[in-house]
XYZ file of C-alpha atoms in Angstrom:
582
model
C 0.000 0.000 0.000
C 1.293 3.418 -1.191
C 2.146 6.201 1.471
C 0.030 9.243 2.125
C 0.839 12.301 0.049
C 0.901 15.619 1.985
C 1.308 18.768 -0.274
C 2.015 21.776 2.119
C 1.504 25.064 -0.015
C 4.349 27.721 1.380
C 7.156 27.808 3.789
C 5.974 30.861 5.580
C 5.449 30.333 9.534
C 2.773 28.588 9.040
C 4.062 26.139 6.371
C 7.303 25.819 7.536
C 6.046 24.658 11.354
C 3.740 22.395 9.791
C 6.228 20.496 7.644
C 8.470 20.330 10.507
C 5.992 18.788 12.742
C 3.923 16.593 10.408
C 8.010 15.300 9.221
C 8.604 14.602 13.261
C 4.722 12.947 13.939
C 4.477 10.640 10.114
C 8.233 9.038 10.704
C 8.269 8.313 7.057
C 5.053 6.880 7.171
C 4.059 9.663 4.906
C 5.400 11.709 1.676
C 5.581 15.016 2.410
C 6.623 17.872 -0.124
C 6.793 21.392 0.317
C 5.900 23.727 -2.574
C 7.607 26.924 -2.079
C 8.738 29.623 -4.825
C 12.194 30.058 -2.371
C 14.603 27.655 -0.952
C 14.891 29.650 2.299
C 11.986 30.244 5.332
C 11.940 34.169 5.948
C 12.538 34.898 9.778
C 9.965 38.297 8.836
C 10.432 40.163 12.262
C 14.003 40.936 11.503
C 13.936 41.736 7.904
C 14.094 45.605 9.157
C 17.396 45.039 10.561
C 18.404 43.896 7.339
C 17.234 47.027 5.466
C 19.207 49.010 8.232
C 22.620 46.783 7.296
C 22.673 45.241 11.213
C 22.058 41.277 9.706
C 22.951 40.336 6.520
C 20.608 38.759 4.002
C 21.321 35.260 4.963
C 20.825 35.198 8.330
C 17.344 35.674 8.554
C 16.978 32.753 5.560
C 16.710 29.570 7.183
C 17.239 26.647 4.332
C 14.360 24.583 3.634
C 16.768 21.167 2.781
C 18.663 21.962 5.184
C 16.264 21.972 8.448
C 13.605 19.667 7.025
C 15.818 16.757 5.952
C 12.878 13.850 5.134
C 10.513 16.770 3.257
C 10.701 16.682 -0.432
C 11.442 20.458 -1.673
C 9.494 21.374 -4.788
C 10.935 25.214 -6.131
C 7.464 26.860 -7.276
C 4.750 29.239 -7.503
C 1.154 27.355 -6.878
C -1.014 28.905 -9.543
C -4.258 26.622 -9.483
C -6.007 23.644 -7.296
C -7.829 20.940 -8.516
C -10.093 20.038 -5.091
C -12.004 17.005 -7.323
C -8.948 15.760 -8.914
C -6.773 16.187 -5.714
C -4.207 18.054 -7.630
C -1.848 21.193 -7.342
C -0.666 22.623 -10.479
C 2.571 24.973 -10.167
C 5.186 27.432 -11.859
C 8.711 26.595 -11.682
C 11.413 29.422 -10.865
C 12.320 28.816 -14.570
C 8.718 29.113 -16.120
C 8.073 24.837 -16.181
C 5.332 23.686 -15.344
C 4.049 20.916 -13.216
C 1.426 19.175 -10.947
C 1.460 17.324 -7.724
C -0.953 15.146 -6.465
C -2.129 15.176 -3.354
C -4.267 13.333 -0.329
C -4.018 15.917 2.402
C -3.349 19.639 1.392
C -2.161 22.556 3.218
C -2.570 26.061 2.317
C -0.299 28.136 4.227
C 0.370 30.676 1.080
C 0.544 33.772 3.218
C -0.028 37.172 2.410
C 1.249 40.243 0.149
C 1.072 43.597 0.584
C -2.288 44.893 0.752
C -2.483 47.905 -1.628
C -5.289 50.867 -1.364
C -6.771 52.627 -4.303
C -4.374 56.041 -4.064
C -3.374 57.611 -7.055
C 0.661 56.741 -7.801
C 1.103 54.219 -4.958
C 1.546 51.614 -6.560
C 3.741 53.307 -9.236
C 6.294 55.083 -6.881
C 6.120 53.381 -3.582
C 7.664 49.649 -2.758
C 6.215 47.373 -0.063
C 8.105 45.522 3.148
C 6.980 42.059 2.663
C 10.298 40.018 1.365
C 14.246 39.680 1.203
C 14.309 41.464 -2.278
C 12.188 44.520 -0.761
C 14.737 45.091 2.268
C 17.605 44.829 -0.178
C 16.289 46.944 -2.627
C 15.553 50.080 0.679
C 19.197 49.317 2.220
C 20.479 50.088 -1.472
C 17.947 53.006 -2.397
C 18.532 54.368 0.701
C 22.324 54.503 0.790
C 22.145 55.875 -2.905
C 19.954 58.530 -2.039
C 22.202 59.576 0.958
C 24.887 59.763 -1.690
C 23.185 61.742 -4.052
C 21.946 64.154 -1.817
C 26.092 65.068 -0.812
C 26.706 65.589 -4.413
C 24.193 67.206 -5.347
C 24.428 71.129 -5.752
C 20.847 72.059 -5.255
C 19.650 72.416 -1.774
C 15.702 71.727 -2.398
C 16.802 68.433 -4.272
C 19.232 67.399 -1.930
C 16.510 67.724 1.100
C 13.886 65.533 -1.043
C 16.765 62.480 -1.259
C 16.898 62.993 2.404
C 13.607 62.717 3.679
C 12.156 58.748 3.922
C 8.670 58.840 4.059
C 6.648 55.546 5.738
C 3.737 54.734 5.292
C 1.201 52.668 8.315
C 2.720 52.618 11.706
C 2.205 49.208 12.861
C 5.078 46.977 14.164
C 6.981 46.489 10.326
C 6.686 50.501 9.368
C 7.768 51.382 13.019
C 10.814 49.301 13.094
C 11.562 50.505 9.487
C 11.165 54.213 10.542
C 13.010 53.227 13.768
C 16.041 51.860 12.160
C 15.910 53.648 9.337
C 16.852 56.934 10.866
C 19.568 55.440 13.133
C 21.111 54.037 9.463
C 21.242 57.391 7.864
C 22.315 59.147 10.471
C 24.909 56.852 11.056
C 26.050 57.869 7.264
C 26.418 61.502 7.417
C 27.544 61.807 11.660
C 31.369 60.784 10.817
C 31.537 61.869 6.708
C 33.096 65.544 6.958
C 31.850 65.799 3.097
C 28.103 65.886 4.551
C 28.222 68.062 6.972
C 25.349 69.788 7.277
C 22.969 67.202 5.439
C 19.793 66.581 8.127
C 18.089 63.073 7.050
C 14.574 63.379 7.879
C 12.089 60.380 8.118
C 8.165 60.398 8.362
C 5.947 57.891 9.685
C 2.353 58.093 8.505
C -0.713 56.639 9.552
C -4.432 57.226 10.172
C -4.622 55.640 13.077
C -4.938 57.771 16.370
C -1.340 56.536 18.066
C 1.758 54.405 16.748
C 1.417 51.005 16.824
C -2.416 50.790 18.217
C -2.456 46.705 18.144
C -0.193 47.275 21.060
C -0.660 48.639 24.759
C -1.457 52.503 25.430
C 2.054 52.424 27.526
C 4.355 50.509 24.721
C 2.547 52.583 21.859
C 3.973 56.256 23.874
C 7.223 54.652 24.251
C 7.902 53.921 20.789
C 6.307 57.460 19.724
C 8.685 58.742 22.383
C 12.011 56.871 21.025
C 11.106 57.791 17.079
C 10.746 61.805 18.153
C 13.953 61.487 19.471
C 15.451 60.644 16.995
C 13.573 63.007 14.863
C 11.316 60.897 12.824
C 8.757 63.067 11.731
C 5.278 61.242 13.387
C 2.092 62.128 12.110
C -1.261 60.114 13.417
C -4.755 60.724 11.575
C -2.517 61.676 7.945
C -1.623 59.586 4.940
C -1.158 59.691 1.283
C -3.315 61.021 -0.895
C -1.474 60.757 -3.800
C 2.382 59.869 -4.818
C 4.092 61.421 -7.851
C 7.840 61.167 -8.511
C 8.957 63.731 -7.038
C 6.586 63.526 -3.744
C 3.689 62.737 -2.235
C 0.603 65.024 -1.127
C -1.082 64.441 2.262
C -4.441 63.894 3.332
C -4.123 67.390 5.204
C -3.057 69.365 2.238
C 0.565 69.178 2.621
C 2.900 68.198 0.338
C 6.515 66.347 0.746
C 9.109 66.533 -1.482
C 10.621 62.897 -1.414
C 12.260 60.185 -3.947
C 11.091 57.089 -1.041
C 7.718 55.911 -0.151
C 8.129 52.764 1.874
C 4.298 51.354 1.748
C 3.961 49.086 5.294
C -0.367 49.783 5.602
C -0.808 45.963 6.545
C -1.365 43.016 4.446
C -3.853 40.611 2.694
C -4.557 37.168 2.091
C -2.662 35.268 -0.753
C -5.591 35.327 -3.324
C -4.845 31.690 -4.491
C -7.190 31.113 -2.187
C -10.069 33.317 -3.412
C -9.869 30.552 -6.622
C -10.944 27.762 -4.665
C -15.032 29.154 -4.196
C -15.166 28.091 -1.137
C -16.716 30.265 1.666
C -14.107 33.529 2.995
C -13.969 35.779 5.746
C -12.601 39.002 4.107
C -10.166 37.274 1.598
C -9.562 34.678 4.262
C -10.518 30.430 3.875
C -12.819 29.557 6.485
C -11.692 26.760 8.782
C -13.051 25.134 11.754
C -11.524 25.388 15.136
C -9.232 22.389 13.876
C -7.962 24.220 10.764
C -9.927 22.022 8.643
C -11.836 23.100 5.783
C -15.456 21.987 6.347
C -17.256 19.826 3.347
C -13.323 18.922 3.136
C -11.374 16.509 4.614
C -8.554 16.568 2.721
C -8.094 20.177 3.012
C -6.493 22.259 5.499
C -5.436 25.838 5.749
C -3.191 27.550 8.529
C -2.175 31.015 8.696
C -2.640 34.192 6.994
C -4.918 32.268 4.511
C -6.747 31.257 6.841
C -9.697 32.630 8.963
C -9.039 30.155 12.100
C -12.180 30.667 14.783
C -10.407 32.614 18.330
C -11.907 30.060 21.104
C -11.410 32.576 23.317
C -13.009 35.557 21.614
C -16.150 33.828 20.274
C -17.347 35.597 16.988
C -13.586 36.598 16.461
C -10.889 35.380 14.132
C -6.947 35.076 15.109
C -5.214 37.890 13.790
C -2.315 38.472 11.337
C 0.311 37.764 13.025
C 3.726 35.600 12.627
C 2.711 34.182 16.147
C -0.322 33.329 15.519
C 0.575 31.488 12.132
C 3.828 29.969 13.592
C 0.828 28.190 16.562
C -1.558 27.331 13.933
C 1.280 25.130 11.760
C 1.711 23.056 15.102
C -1.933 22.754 15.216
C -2.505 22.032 11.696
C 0.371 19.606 11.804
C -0.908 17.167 14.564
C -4.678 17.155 13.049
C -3.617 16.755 9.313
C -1.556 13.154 11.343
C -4.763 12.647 13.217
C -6.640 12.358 9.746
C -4.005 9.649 8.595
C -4.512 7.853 12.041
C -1.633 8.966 13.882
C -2.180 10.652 17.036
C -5.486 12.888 17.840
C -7.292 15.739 16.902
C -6.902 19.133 18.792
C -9.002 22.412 18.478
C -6.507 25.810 18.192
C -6.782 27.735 21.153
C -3.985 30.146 22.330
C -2.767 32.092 24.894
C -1.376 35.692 24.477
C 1.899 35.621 24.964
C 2.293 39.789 24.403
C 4.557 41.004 21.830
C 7.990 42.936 21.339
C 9.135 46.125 18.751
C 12.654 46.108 18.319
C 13.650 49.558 17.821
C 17.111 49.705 16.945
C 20.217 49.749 19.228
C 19.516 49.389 22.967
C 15.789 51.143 22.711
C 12.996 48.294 21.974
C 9.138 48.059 23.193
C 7.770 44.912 25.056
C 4.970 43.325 26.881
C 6.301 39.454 27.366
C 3.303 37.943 29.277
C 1.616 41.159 29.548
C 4.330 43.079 31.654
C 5.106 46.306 30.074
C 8.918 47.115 29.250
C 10.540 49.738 27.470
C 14.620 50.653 27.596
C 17.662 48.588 27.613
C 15.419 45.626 29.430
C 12.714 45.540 27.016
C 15.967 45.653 24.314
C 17.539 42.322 25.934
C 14.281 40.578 25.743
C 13.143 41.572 22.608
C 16.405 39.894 20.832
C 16.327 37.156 23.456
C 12.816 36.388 21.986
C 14.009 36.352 18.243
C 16.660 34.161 19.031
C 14.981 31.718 20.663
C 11.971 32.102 18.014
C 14.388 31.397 14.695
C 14.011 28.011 13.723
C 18.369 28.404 12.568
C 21.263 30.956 12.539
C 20.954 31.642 15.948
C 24.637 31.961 16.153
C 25.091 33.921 13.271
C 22.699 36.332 14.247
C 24.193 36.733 17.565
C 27.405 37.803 15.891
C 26.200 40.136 13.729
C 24.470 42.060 16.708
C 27.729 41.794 18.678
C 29.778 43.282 15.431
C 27.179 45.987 14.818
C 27.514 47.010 18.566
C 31.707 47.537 18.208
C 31.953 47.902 14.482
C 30.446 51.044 12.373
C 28.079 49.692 9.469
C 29.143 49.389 6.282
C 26.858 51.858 3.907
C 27.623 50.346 0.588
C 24.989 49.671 -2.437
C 25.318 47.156 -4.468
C 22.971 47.297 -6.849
C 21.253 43.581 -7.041
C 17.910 44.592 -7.187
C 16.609 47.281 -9.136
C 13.299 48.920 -8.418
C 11.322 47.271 -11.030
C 12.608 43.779 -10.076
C 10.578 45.198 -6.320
C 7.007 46.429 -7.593
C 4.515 47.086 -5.193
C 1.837 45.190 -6.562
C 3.770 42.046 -6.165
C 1.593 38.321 -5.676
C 5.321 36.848 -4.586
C 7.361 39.407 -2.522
C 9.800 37.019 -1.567
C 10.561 36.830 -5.022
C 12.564 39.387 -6.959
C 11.704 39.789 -10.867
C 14.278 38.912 -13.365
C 14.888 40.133 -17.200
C 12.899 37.213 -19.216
C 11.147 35.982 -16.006
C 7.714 34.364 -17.011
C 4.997 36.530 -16.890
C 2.596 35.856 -13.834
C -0.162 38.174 -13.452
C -0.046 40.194 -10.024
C 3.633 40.841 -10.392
C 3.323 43.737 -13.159
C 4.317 47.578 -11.549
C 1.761 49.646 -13.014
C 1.755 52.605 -15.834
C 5.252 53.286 -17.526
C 7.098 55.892 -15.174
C 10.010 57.024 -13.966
C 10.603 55.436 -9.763
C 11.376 57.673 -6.686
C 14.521 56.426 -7.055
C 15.528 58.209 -10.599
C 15.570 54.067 -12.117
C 12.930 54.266 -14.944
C 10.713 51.456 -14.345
C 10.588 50.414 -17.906
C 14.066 49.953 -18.146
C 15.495 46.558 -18.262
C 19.400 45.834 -17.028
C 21.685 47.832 -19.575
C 19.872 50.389 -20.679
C 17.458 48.820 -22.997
C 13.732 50.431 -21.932
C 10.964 47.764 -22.267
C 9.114 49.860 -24.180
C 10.782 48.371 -26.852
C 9.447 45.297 -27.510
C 8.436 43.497 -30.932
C 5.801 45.558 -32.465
C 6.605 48.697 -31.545
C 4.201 48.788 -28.419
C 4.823 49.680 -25.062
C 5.278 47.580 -21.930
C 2.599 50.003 -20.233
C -0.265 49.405 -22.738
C 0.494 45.517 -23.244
C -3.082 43.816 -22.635
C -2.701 41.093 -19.518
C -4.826 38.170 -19.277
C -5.591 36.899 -15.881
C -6.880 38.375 -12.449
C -3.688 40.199 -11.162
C -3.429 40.622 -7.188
C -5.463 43.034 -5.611
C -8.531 42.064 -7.844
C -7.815 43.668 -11.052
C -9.816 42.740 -13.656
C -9.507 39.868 -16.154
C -10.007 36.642 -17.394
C -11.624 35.027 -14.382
C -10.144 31.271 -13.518
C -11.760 28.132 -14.883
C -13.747 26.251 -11.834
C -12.380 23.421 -10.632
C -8.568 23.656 -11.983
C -7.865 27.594 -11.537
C -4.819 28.898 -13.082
C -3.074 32.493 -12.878
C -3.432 33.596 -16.624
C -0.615 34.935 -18.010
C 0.177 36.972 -20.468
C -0.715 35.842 -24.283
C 2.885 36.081 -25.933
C 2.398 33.150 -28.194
C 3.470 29.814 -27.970
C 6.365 28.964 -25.754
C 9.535 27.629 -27.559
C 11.790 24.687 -26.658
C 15.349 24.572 -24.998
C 16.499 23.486 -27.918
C 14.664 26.861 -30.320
C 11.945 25.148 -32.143
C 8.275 25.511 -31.588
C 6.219 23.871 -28.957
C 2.501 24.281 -29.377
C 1.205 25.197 -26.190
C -1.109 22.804 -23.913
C -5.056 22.150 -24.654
C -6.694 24.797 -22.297
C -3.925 26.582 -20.995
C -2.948 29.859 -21.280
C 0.352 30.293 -22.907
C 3.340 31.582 -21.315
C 5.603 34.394 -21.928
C 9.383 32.683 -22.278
C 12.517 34.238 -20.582
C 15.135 35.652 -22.560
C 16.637 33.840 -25.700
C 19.880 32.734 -26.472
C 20.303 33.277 -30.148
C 20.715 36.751 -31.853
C 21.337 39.502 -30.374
C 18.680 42.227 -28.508
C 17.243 45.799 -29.818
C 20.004 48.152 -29.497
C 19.222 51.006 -26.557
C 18.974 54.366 -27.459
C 21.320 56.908 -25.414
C 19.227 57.408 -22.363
C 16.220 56.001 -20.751
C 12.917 58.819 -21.805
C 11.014 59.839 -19.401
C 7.888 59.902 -20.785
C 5.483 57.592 -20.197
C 4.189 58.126 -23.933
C 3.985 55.308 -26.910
C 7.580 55.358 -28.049
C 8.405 57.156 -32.004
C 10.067 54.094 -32.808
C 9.364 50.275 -32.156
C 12.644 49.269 -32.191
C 14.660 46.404 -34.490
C 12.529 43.122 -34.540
C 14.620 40.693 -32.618
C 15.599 37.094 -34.740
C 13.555 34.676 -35.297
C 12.150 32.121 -32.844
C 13.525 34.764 -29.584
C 11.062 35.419 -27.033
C 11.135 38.567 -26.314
C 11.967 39.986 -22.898
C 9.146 40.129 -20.309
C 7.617 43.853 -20.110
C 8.115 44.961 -16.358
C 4.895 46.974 -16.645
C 1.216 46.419 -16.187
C -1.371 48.650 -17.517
C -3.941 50.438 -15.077
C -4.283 51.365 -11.176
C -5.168 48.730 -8.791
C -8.877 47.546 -8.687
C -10.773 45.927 -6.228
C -13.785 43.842 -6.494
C -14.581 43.335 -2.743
C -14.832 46.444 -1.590
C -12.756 46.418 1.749
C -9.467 44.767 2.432
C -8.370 42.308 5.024
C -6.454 43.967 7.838
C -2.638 42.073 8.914
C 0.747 43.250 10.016
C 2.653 39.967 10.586
């Protein structure tokens, strides 16, 4: 008799506690695999230190084959579910395709930024959500710091130096929080920048910072940003973000070339495909994380809308705690469906929370006791530590460096801002040049980014608005539903699929022609290997017009590259947005 198959859908909290559980509770009685589009689980609560050059990139990536030795790793994007047939269908990081079947399933997708329907925001600002995104701020920052010193106008070197945030939860506090220690770490000891005052803002409409948290906790975090001048402004967002600023809700307007865009998140909408009932863009569960009408379904974290036992009528929040409890959960009742062990209902105790705020200064209620200072500081990394699946030692070093050593404020350039868009179904992913086209990873209307990078511009000068044809990246026609509800083709019931984008049929390795499946939307290829591409012209325009000339055709049977642009603001079709700050 063949073995169980387990498919666990992301590596998140959520997915990664569940595989490590379900791999400790089966003892190879089972298969389990693991479809995630990274090899790495994402330690999310220090990815802000990362931005602020205090950890490097790797030490808040845990590897997948590395900690979950007897889980088969499958590198992939799920992009439809076939409930009836008991099948997964998936993009590979290299745009093949494949399925895996399933008995149990576990959706523990996660969630992307959750986007709000503000004129530019999704053209000029970036999100906080994966690895790429904090690489791509440490770099845009430290360029803009530079830029600003050499720079001979006064009004544009102030607009490189001010940082403007957007939500003040716990990831947009800790980004303003460090984020101001990092840049005033870079003109303090430079004699060439004397002078230079880097000024960060942290928006929100919410009455006080942080307002999840405890009265006490939220003034001490207000308390340590004004000191260190961030700029804090309750009740006020963005109304509306152009390249060179943004204009307030109160009238105002800031000169600025950064938006960082931390409002909250949503739901994964790979879930929204399955039709089965939601609680704002969540998957309704029982109290055992068990679809009902499905047995062979389960769903754990952000994706999931997980009854609070002790809060009837209430959901469990957003949160990595919450999601990192409910893989435990969902990991002992997906074994008690297989026979192995019993069932258990999720019910959890609050176990308070901590705001790291950059060098000794940190917010924390472990247990419910308030703590603020140096103390609230040694718990608050004691927690993370002891929290991180891996790397503890590694970690631990860099924090001892950073406290003796003076940062290293260096860009290197490895992710552009187009590769970062806002509107992003896969933050942890960063786009490439001749990626496959997924809908929901497109960065809006051709433009020029806060950053001076034209966001039609590919590696090398050569602006995507000249592709085959003559047409521009920013008025290309997408198929599919991209995140955030835009409209499109809608998916086929019973085996959704993310359409992509219609570029014709999808070549072989080896250059001929390969007719693309019965029923499914063709694929846009990556980039080809014979002939050679469009010549640039001399500079990147910065109009977002239809370009004057379409460009050489490129040789036969080459794809052309991917366009990094999607046409059109954000849409939504259900009218309100499910609130999250993990």
């Amino acid at each position: 008799m063949s073995r169980p198959r387990i498919v666990i859908v992301g590596a998140g909290f959520a997915g990664y506690r569940t595989a490590r559980t379900l791999s400790r509770l089966t003892r190879h009685q089972a298969d389990i695999t693991l479809l995630n589009p990274t090899d790495y689980f994402l330690y999310l609560p220090l990815l802000p230190q990362v931005a602020a050059g205090i950890l490097e990139p790797r030490r808040v990536s845990v590897s997948l084959s590395g900690t979950l030795p007897h889980v088969r790793l499958v590198l992939g994007e799920a992009d439809g579910i076939d409930l009836d047939g008991h099948t997964v269908h998936y993009t590979g990081p290299e745009g093949e395709e494949g399925t895996l079947p399933f008995d149990r399933l576990v959706l523990a997708a996660g969630s992307v930024n959750k986007l709000l329907p503000i004129p530019g925001v999704a053209e000029h600002a970036h999100g906080f959500r994966g690895l790429p995104e904090a690489l791509y701020l440490r770099d845009h920052v430290t360029r803009q710091v530079e830029l600003a010193a050499a720079a001979d106008d006064r009004a544009e070197c102030a607009a490189r130096c001010t940082f403007v945030v957007v939500g003040a939860g716990y990831t947009g506090t800790e980004v303003a929080a460090h984020g101001a220690m990092y840049t005033d770490a870079q003109v303090r000891k430079h004699p060439m920048r004397t002078g230079m005052r880097p000024r960060w803002m942290l928006l929100d409409v919410a009455p006080r910072v942080m307002p999840e948290m405890d009265e006490r906790l939220s003034r001490t975090a207000e308390r340590v940003l004004r000191q260190r001048g961030v700029d804090v402004r309750m009740g006020t967002s963005v109304k509306e973000a152009t390249h060179d600023g943004v204009v307030l809700t109160d009238g105002s307007t800031v000169d600025t070339r950064t938006l960082v865009w931390c409002v909250g998140v949503r739901p994964d909408p790979l879930v929204e495909s399955l039709g089965l009932p939601m609680e704002r863009g969540r998957l309704l569960v029982d109290p055992h994380l068990q679809v009902p009408g499905r047995p062979e379904l389960f769903a754990c974290g952000d994706v999931a809308a997980v009854p609070d036992l002790n809060q009837p009528g209430q959901y469990t929040p957003m949160t990595a705690q919450h999601a990192w409890r409910h893989g435990k959960v969902c990991a002992q009742n997906v074994a008690a469906s297989l026979g192995i062990g019993e069932r258990r209902a999720y019910r959890h105790r609050d176990m308070g929370f901590v705001v790291d705020l950059g060098g000794a200064k940190a917010a924390a209620n472990p247990l419910g006791l308030p703590m603020s200072g140096p103390a609230a500081g040694a718990v608050t990394r004691g927690y993370h530590l002891a929290a991180m699946p891996g790397n503890r030692v590694r970690v631990a070093a860099d924090w001892l460096l950073d406290a003796v050593l003076p940062r290293q404020a260096v860009q290197l350039g490895l992710v552009r801002s187009w590769s970062v868009p806002l509107e992003s179904s896969s933050p942890e992913v960063a786009r490439v040049p001749g990626s496959p086209k997924r809908p929901g990873k497109a960065t809006g209307p051709a433009g020029q980014r806060p950053d001076g990078e034209e966001a039609g511009t590919q590696p090398g000068g050569e602006p995507a608005k000249n592709q085959p044809g003559g047409e521009p990246a920013g008025s290309r026609s997408h198929g599919g539903r991209a995140k955030g509800g835009q409209s499109g083709s809608p998916r086929a019931s019973g085996k959704p699929r993310r359409a992509v984008e219609a570029a014709g049929p999808r070549p072989a390795r080896g250059g001929s022609g390969k007719p693309g499946k019965p029923g499914k939307a063709p694929r846009a290829s990556g980039a080809g290997s014979a002939g050679k591409r469009p010549t640039a012209p001399s500079g990147p325009s910065r109009s977002a017009g239809p370009p004057t000339d379409p460009g050489p055709e490129p040789p036969a049977n080459q794809p052309p590259p991917g366009p990094d642009i999607a046409p059109g603001p954000v849409k939504r079709t259900d009218g309100r947005a499910a609130e999250g700050d993990s």
